Coordinates of C-alpha atoms in Angstrom, one line a residue:
Q576 CA 98.5 -124.0 20.0
P577 CA 100.4 -126.0 17.3
G578 CA 103.5 -127.7 18.8
E579 CA 102.4 -127.3 22.4
Y580 CA 100.9 -130.7 22.8
P581 CA 104.2 -132.6 22.1
E582 CA 105.8 -130.2 24.5
L583 CA 103.1 -131.1 27.1
L584 CA 103.7 -134.8 26.5
E585 CA 107.4 -134.4 27.0
A586 CA 106.9 -132.5 30.2
L587 CA 104.6 -135.3 31.4
G588 CA 107.2 -137.9 30.5
R589 CA 105.0 -139.5 27.9
S590 CA 105.0 -140.1 24.2
D591 CA 102.2 -139.7 21.6
S592 CA 102.1 -143.5 21.4
D593 CA 101.4 -144.1 25.1
A594 CA 97.9 -145.1 26.0
W595 CA 96.2 -143.2 28.7
S596 CA 94.4 -145.3 31.3
A597 CA 91.3 -144.1 33.1
E598 CA 93.4 -143.6 36.2
D599 CA 95.9 -141.5 34.2
I600 CA 93.1 -139.3 32.8
Y601 CA 91.5 -138.9 36.2
S602 CA 94.8 -137.9 37.9
F603 CA 95.7 -135.5 35.2
R604 CA 92.3 -133.8 35.2
A605 CA 92.3 -133.6 39.0
F606 CA 95.7 -131.9 39.1
F607 CA 94.8 -129.6 36.3
Y608 CA 91.6 -128.4 38.0
M609 CA 93.5 -127.9 41.2
F610 CA 96.1 -125.9 39.3
R611 CA 93.3 -123.9 37.6
D612 CA 91.9 -122.9 41.0
A613 CA 95.3 -121.9 42.3
Y614 CA 96.0 -119.9 39.1
L615 CA 92.7 -118.0 39.3
R616 CA 93.5 -116.9 42.9
G617 CA 96.2 -114.7 41.4
D618 CA 95.9 -111.7 39.1
W619 CA 96.1 -113.7 35.9
D620 CA 94.3 -113.6 32.6
Y621 CA 91.9 -116.6 32.4
T622 CA 92.9 -117.3 28.7
G623 CA 96.5 -118.0 29.8
I624 CA 95.8 -121.0 32.0
S625 CA 97.0 -123.6 29.5
L626 CA 100.3 -121.9 28.9
A627 CA 100.8 -121.3 32.5
F628 CA 100.1 -124.9 33.3
L629 CA 102.6 -126.0 30.6
T630 CA 105.3 -123.6 31.9
Y631 CA 104.7 -124.7 35.5
I632 CA 105.1 -128.4 35.0
K633 CA 108.2 -128.0 32.8
I634 CA 109.9 -126.1 35.7
F635 CA 108.5 -127.9 38.8
G636 CA 107.7 -131.3 37.3
Y637 CA 104.3 -133.0 36.9
Q638 CA 104.8 -136.0 39.2
E639 CA 106.6 -133.9 41.7
S640 CA 103.7 -131.4 41.9
C641 CA 100.7 -133.7 41.9
G642 CA 100.8 -133.9 45.7
K643 CA 101.1 -130.1 46.3
M644 CA 98.4 -128.0 47.9
P645 CA 96.8 -125.2 45.9
S646 CA 98.4 -122.6 48.3
Q647 CA 101.9 -123.9 47.4
I648 CA 101.1 -123.9 43.7
C649 CA 99.8 -120.4 44.0
E650 CA 103.0 -119.3 45.7
E651 CA 105.2 -121.0 43.1
L652 CA 103.2 -119.4 40.3
S653 CA 104.0 -116.0 41.7
R654 CA 107.7 -116.9 41.7
I655 CA 107.7 -117.9 38.0
R656 CA 105.5 -115.0 36.8
P657 CA 108.3 -113.8 34.4
E658 CA 108.5 -117.2 32.8
I659 CA 104.7 -117.3 32.3
Q660 CA 104.6 -113.7 31.0
N661 CA 107.3 -114.6 28.5
R662 CA 105.2 -117.4 27.0
L663 CA 101.9 -115.4 27.1
E664 CA 103.5 -112.5 25.3
N665 CA 105.6 -114.7 23.0
A666 CA 108.6 -112.4 24.1
G667 CA 111.2 -115.0 23.3
T668 CA 114.9 -114.2 23.7
A669 CA 116.8 -110.9 23.4
L670 CA 120.3 -111.5 22.1
L671 CA 123.0 -109.2 23.5
L672 CA 125.8 -109.3 20.9
E673 CA 128.0 -106.5 22.2
D674 CA 130.0 -106.4 25.4
D675 CA 130.0 -102.8 26.7
V676 CA 132.4 -103.7 29.5
K677 CA 135.6 -103.5 27.4
K678 CA 138.1 -103.8 30.3
P679 CA 137.2 -106.2 33.1
R680 CA 139.0 -104.2 35.8
F681 CA 137.9 -104.6 39.4
S682 CA 140.1 -102.1 41.3
F683 CA 137.2 -99.9 42.7
Y684 CA 135.2 -102.6 44.5
T685 CA 135.3 -104.2 47.9
P686 CA 137.2 -107.5 48.2
G687 CA 135.0 -110.5 48.4
R688 CA 131.9 -108.6 47.3
V689 CA 131.0 -111.3 44.8
C690 CA 131.0 -115.1 45.4
A691 CA 130.5 -117.0 42.1
A692 CA 129.6 -120.7 42.2
F693 CA 130.1 -123.0 39.2
I694 CA 127.9 -126.1 38.9
H695 CA 129.0 -128.8 36.4
D696 CA 127.4 -132.0 35.3
S697 CA 130.7 -133.8 35.0
S698 CA 134.3 -133.3 36.3
A699 CA 137.3 -131.5 35.0
A700 CA 139.2 -134.8 34.9
A701 CA 136.6 -136.5 32.7
S702 CA 135.4 -133.7 30.5
K703 CA 137.3 -131.2 28.4
W704 CA 134.2 -129.0 28.5
V705 CA 134.2 -128.9 32.3
Y706 CA 138.0 -128.4 32.3
S707 CA 137.7 -125.3 30.1
H708 CA 135.1 -123.8 32.4
E709 CA 137.1 -124.6 35.4
Y710 CA 140.1 -122.8 33.8
G711 CA 137.8 -119.9 33.2
R712 CA 136.8 -120.0 36.9
H713 CA 140.5 -119.9 37.8
I714 CA 141.0 -116.8 35.6
L715 CA 138.0 -115.1 37.3
E716 CA 139.2 -115.7 40.8
N717 CA 142.9 -115.1 40.3
F718 CA 142.9 -112.1 38.1
T719 CA 140.4 -109.9 39.8
D720 CA 142.5 -108.5 42.6
G721 CA 140.9 -110.8 45.2
Q722 CA 137.5 -109.2 44.8
V723 CA 135.8 -112.4 43.6
R724 CA 135.9 -115.7 45.3
T725 CA 134.5 -118.9 43.6
L726 CA 133.0 -122.2 44.5
S727 CA 132.9 -125.3 42.3
Y728 CA 130.6 -128.3 42.2
E729 CA 131.3 -131.2 39.9
N730 CA 129.2 -134.3 38.8
V731 CA 125.9 -132.6 39.6
R732 CA 123.4 -134.3 37.3
T733 CA 120.0 -134.8 38.9
D734 CA 117.5 -132.3 40.1
G735 CA 118.1 -133.3 43.7
E736 CA 121.8 -132.8 43.3
V737 CA 121.3 -129.4 41.7
D738 CA 119.1 -128.5 44.7
Q739 CA 121.7 -129.5 47.1
A740 CA 124.5 -127.7 45.3
V741 CA 122.6 -124.5 45.0
E742 CA 121.5 -124.6 48.7
D743 CA 125.1 -125.2 49.7
A744 CA 126.4 -122.4 47.5
V745 CA 123.9 -119.9 48.8
R746 CA 124.6 -120.9 52.4
R747 CA 128.3 -120.2 51.7
G748 CA 127.6 -116.8 50.3
A749 CA 127.2 -117.3 46.6
N750 CA 125.3 -114.4 45.0
V751 CA 126.1 -115.5 41.4
I752 CA 125.7 -119.1 40.1
F753 CA 126.8 -120.4 36.8
T754 CA 125.4 -123.8 35.5
T755 CA 127.7 -124.8 32.7
T756 CA 125.5 -127.1 30.5
P757 CA 122.0 -126.8 28.9
K758 CA 121.1 -130.0 30.7
L759 CA 120.8 -128.0 33.9
L760 CA 118.7 -125.3 32.5
L761 CA 115.3 -126.2 33.9
S762 CA 116.9 -127.0 37.3
S763 CA 118.4 -123.5 37.1
V764 CA 115.0 -121.9 36.4
R765 CA 113.5 -123.7 39.4
Q766 CA 116.3 -122.6 41.7
A767 CA 116.0 -119.0 40.4
A768 CA 112.4 -119.0 41.5
L769 CA 113.4 -120.3 44.9
H770 CA 116.3 -117.8 45.3
P771 CA 115.2 -114.5 43.6
D772 CA 118.1 -112.6 45.1
V773 CA 120.7 -114.9 43.5
K774 CA 121.7 -114.2 39.9
I775 CA 121.7 -117.6 38.0
L776 CA 123.2 -118.0 34.5
N777 CA 123.1 -121.1 32.3
C778 CA 125.5 -121.9 29.5
S779 CA 123.1 -122.4 26.6
L780 CA 121.5 -120.6 23.7
N781 CA 118.1 -119.2 22.6
T782 CA 116.2 -120.1 25.8
S783 CA 113.0 -118.3 26.9
Y784 CA 113.3 -118.1 30.7
P785 CA 113.8 -114.5 31.9
S786 CA 114.7 -115.5 35.4
V787 CA 117.9 -117.2 34.2
R788 CA 120.3 -115.4 31.8
T789 CA 122.2 -117.5 29.3
Y790 CA 125.5 -117.2 27.6
Y791 CA 127.4 -118.9 24.9
P792 CA 130.4 -118.2 22.5
R793 CA 129.5 -117.1 19.0
L794 CA 131.7 -119.3 16.9
Y795 CA 130.6 -118.9 13.3
G796 CA 133.2 -116.1 12.6
A797 CA 136.0 -118.3 13.7
K798 CA 134.6 -121.2 11.6
F799 CA 134.6 -118.9 8.6
I800 CA 138.3 -118.3 9.0
K801 CA 139.0 -122.0 9.4
G802 CA 137.0 -122.7 6.3
A803 CA 139.1 -120.2 4.4
I804 CA 142.3 -121.8 5.7
A805 CA 141.1 -125.3 4.6
G806 CA 140.1 -123.8 1.2
T807 CA 143.6 -122.6 0.5
L808 CA 145.1 -126.0 1.5
T809 CA 142.9 -128.6 -0.2
R810 CA 144.1 -129.7 -3.6
D811 CA 141.0 -131.5 -4.7
G812 CA 138.5 -129.2 -3.1
C813 CA 137.2 -131.8 -0.7
I814 CA 137.1 -130.8 3.0
G815 CA 135.6 -132.8 5.8
Y816 CA 133.6 -131.3 8.7
V817 CA 132.4 -133.3 11.8
A818 CA 129.7 -131.4 13.7
D819 CA 128.7 -132.2 17.3
Y820 CA 125.0 -131.7 17.6
P821 CA 122.2 -130.1 15.4
T822 CA 121.7 -127.3 18.0
Y823 CA 121.3 -123.6 17.9
G824 CA 124.3 -121.9 16.3
S825 CA 125.9 -125.2 15.0
I826 CA 124.3 -125.1 11.5
A827 CA 125.5 -121.5 11.2
S828 CA 129.0 -122.6 12.0
I829 CA 128.8 -125.3 9.2
N830 CA 127.5 -122.8 6.6
A831 CA 130.1 -120.1 7.7
F832 CA 132.8 -122.7 7.3
A833 CA 131.6 -123.4 3.8
Q834 CA 131.4 -119.7 3.0
G835 CA 135.0 -119.2 4.0
A836 CA 136.2 -122.1 1.9
R837 CA 134.3 -121.0 -1.1
M838 CA 135.6 -117.4 -0.8
V839 CA 139.1 -118.6 -1.5
N840 CA 138.4 -121.8 -3.5
A841 CA 135.5 -121.9 -6.0
N842 CA 135.9 -125.7 -6.2
A843 CA 135.6 -126.3 -2.4
R844 CA 133.0 -128.7 -1.2
I845 CA 132.3 -129.5 2.5
Y846 CA 131.6 -133.2 3.4
L847 CA 129.5 -133.1 6.6
D848 CA 129.2 -135.9 9.1
W849 CA 128.1 -136.0 12.8
A850 CA 130.1 -137.0 15.9
H851 CA 127.1 -138.3 18.0
L852 CA 125.3 -140.6 15.6
R853 CA 124.3 -144.0 17.0
D854 CA 126.6 -145.8 14.5
G855 CA 129.6 -143.5 15.2
G856 CA 132.7 -143.5 13.0
A857 CA 132.3 -140.0 11.5
V858 CA 136.0 -139.3 11.1
G859 CA 136.6 -142.8 9.7
R860 CA 133.9 -142.3 7.1
L861 CA 135.4 -139.1 5.9
Q862 CA 139.0 -140.5 5.8
A863 CA 137.7 -143.6 3.8
Q864 CA 136.6 -141.1 1.1
G865 CA 140.2 -139.9 0.9
I866 CA 139.5 -136.5 2.5
V867 CA 142.8 -135.1 4.0
Y868 CA 141.6 -131.9 5.8
I869 CA 138.9 -132.5 8.4
D870 CA 137.5 -130.0 10.9
Y871 CA 136.6 -131.8 14.2
L872 CA 136.3 -130.8 17.8
D873 CA 137.0 -127.2 16.7
R874 CA 140.3 -128.3 15.3
L875 CA 141.3 -128.3 11.6
A876 CA 143.7 -131.1 11.0
A877 CA 145.5 -132.8 8.1
S878 CA 145.1 -136.6 8.1
T879 CA 148.3 -138.5 7.3
G880 CA 146.9 -141.9 8.1
T881 CA 143.9 -143.8 9.2
Q882 CA 144.3 -143.2 12.9
M883 CA 143.5 -140.0 14.8
G884 CA 147.0 -140.1 16.2
N885 CA 148.4 -139.3 12.8
R886 CA 146.3 -136.1 12.4
H887 CA 148.3 -132.9 12.5
N888 CA 146.4 -129.9 14.0
L889 CA 146.6 -126.8 11.8
A890 CA 144.2 -124.4 13.4
L891 CA 141.9 -124.5 16.4
I892 CA 139.2 -122.4 18.0
Q893 CA 139.8 -121.2 21.5
T894 CA 137.0 -119.9 23.8
H895 CA 138.3 -117.5 26.5
W896 CA 135.8 -118.5 29.3
G897 CA 137.8 -116.5 31.8
R898 CA 137.3 -113.3 29.8
L899 CA 133.6 -114.1 29.5
Y900 CA 133.1 -114.8 33.2
Q901 CA 135.0 -111.7 34.2
S902 CA 132.7 -109.5 32.0
L903 CA 129.5 -111.2 33.3
V904 CA 130.6 -110.8 37.0
R905 CA 131.6 -107.2 36.4
R906 CA 128.0 -106.4 35.3
V907 CA 126.9 -107.5 38.8
M908 CA 129.5 -105.5 40.5
E909 CA 129.1 -102.2 38.7
G910 CA 125.3 -102.3 38.5
S911 CA 124.8 -102.6 34.7
W912 CA 123.1 -106.0 35.2
K913 CA 119.7 -104.2 35.8
Q914 CA 120.2 -101.9 32.8
E915 CA 120.3 -105.0 30.5
D916 CA 117.0 -106.3 31.6
Q917 CA 114.7 -106.9 28.6
G918 CA 111.3 -107.0 30.3
S919 CA 109.5 -110.2 29.5
S920 CA 112.2 -111.3 27.1
A921 CA 115.0 -113.7 28.2
V922 CA 118.5 -112.3 28.0
N923 CA 121.2 -114.2 26.1
Y924 CA 124.8 -113.1 25.9
W925 CA 126.2 -114.3 22.5
W926 CA 129.7 -113.0 22.2
G927 CA 132.4 -113.9 19.7
M928 CA 135.6 -112.7 18.2
E929 CA 134.7 -109.0 18.3
Q930 CA 134.3 -109.2 22.1
G931 CA 137.5 -111.1 22.7
V932 CA 135.7 -114.3 23.8
V933 CA 136.7 -116.4 20.7
S934 CA 139.9 -116.6 18.8
V935 CA 141.5 -118.8 16.1
L936 CA 145.0 -120.1 16.8
C937 CA 147.1 -121.2 13.8
S938 CA 149.8 -123.8 13.9
R939 CA 153.4 -123.1 12.7
R940 CA 152.8 -126.0 10.3
L941 CA 150.6 -123.7 8.2
P942 CA 152.3 -122.1 5.2
T943 CA 152.9 -118.4 5.4
G944 CA 150.1 -117.5 3.0
P945 CA 147.2 -119.1 4.9
R946 CA 148.5 -117.8 8.2
R947 CA 148.6 -114.2 6.8
L948 CA 145.1 -114.7 5.3
A949 CA 143.8 -115.9 8.7
G950 CA 145.2 -112.7 10.3
V951 CA 143.6 -110.5 7.7
L952 CA 140.3 -112.1 8.1
R953 CA 140.5 -112.0 11.8
E954 CA 141.1 -108.3 11.9
A955 CA 138.4 -107.6 9.3
L956 CA 135.8 -109.6 11.4
K957 CA 136.8 -107.9 14.6
A958 CA 136.6 -104.5 13.0
D959 CA 133.2 -105.3 11.5
R960 CA 134.5 -104.9 8.0
L961 CA 133.5 -108.4 7.0
D962 CA 130.5 -110.6 7.6
P963 CA 130.6 -114.4 6.9
F964 CA 127.0 -114.3 5.5
Y965 CA 127.2 -111.0 3.6
G966 CA 125.9 -111.3 0.0
M967 CA 123.8 -113.9 -1.7
L968 CA 123.3 -116.9 0.7
M969 CA 121.3 -119.7 -0.9
D970 CA 119.9 -123.0 0.4
R971 CA 119.8 -126.2 -1.6
Q972 CA 116.7 -125.2 -3.4
G973 CA 118.6 -122.2 -4.8
Q974 CA 116.6 -119.7 -2.8
D975 CA 117.6 -117.1 -0.3
P976 CA 115.9 -118.2 2.9
Y977 CA 115.9 -114.6 4.1
E978 CA 114.8 -112.9 0.9
E979 CA 117.7 -110.4 1.1
D980 CA 120.1 -110.0 -1.8
S981 CA 122.9 -108.2 0.0
A982 CA 122.5 -107.5 3.7
P983 CA 123.6 -110.3 6.1
P984 CA 120.7 -111.9 8.0
P985 CA 120.0 -110.7 11.6
A986 CA 121.5 -112.5 14.5
E987 CA 118.3 -114.2 15.4
Q988 CA 118.1 -115.9 12.0
I989 CA 121.7 -116.9 12.1
L990 CA 121.2 -118.5 15.5
S991 CA 118.2 -120.5 14.4
M992 CA 119.6 -121.6 10.9
N993 CA 118.1 -125.0 10.1
W994 CA 119.2 -125.4 6.5
L995 CA 122.5 -126.3 4.8
S996 CA 124.4 -124.4 2.1
P997 CA 124.5 -126.0 -1.4
Y998 CA 128.2 -126.3 -1.0
V999 CA 127.7 -128.8 1.9
Q1000 CA 127.4 -132.5 1.1
G1001 CA 125.5 -134.2 3.9
R1002 CA 122.3 -133.6 5.9
I1003 CA 121.0 -132.7 9.3
P1004 CA 120.4 -136.0 11.1
A1005 CA 116.9 -137.1 12.3
F1006 CA 116.4 -137.1 16.1
E1007 CA 116.2 -140.9 16.2
E1008 CA 119.7 -141.2 14.6
L1009 CA 121.4 -139.5 17.5
T1010 CA 122.8 -141.2 20.7
E1011 CA 120.7 -140.9 23.8
P1012 CA 122.9 -138.2 25.4
A1013 CA 122.8 -136.2 22.2
Q1014 CA 119.0 -136.5 22.1
E1015 CA 118.8 -135.1 25.6
L1016 CA 120.8 -132.0 24.5
V1017 CA 118.8 -131.6 21.3
K1018 CA 115.5 -131.7 23.2
R1019 CA 116.7 -128.5 24.9
Q1020 CA 118.8 -126.8 22.3
G1021 CA 118.0 -128.5 19.0
V1022 CA 117.0 -126.4 15.9
E1023 CA 113.7 -127.2 14.2
R1024 CA 114.8 -129.7 11.6
R1025 CA 114.2 -128.7 7.9
T1026 CA 114.4 -131.4 5.3
N1027 CA 117.1 -130.9 2.6
P1028 CA 116.8 -132.9 -0.6

């Protein structure tokens, strides 16, 4: 099908410019025919061979699987049946936006019933991202009356290291495993196939692997509030915004920020740049344009000079990972985990301000008016009286991408936004413009790029 051949090439570790030698073609055909024989041994639809093959090599690897026997392939196919069914049925992802577990209390359960392991690709000392998840792990373990114990594995980067970490965690009694970066998604899926009794969750968005549930904070509501704060402060209407990656949810955050700024300031314009471009210098480029208020690293700051050290934080977004992890683990303990199963669809928890996972903290440097405004907007969003995308939302062609004049777009469309508001100056970068680490993330979580004039 359209788009699947590039996906196949990526899974094979090739590009469309690579020449195939006669030996390459022979090896590929030989493995595919062996796979086909193994596939047909099972109770599978013949027409689904190609998608099953693509799904299989993405999870288990092409080079790693070439030497396997048909019996092993057949066994592994049975283990990843949910993943193949998801592709065959085009079931996609089911977003769970509400957290029905309002109070993460654990007083009715046996101590030590749950052991949760956390696997990170870096360390808390070197990465703020890992540090925040480790703090969440601390909250989970220390505020659940001793009923949850945790394990932590840092600097786990390769497939082999993931295998070792998971095996060790399972040996030590882990029945829930969190992998805290999208980079570990496919490794997590493979381990879920090997350990079907262990619940594995990955911190990512919009993935289509039912055996691994995913979770991520919903940030666009908080970005809307920060945009409104910036709109009240700017004198010339110019506001800077430095985004991390063009991934799922990030474009919605940019547009929500612009919506908030325009709600309070009809002259507001958002000047967009990206933190992970090959040439770097995003903040410097915005400062060189004389822009005072810049949103970067989830912090809205006022620049009083050319150095980052002279930037005064005015508002920041806080993700309460401990609250999120408590609620996810409680689902396992109370049995509601099975109730949230979505058949062939993957399950993605996407929680925000309404669920207490995300909040906006305002500095005392802010004047009274903007602080009160932030409080009013915060309560309105949490009570579902306000939606950042309610009303006419236009792209740069002056069209409503969702063909709705009043109702806000559904969550699935917000998540996959790939266009910029007309109030945003800038563009979504091409894949080649990003740094190599950014490219690796965008391969897994990047939105389909849409050209903006």
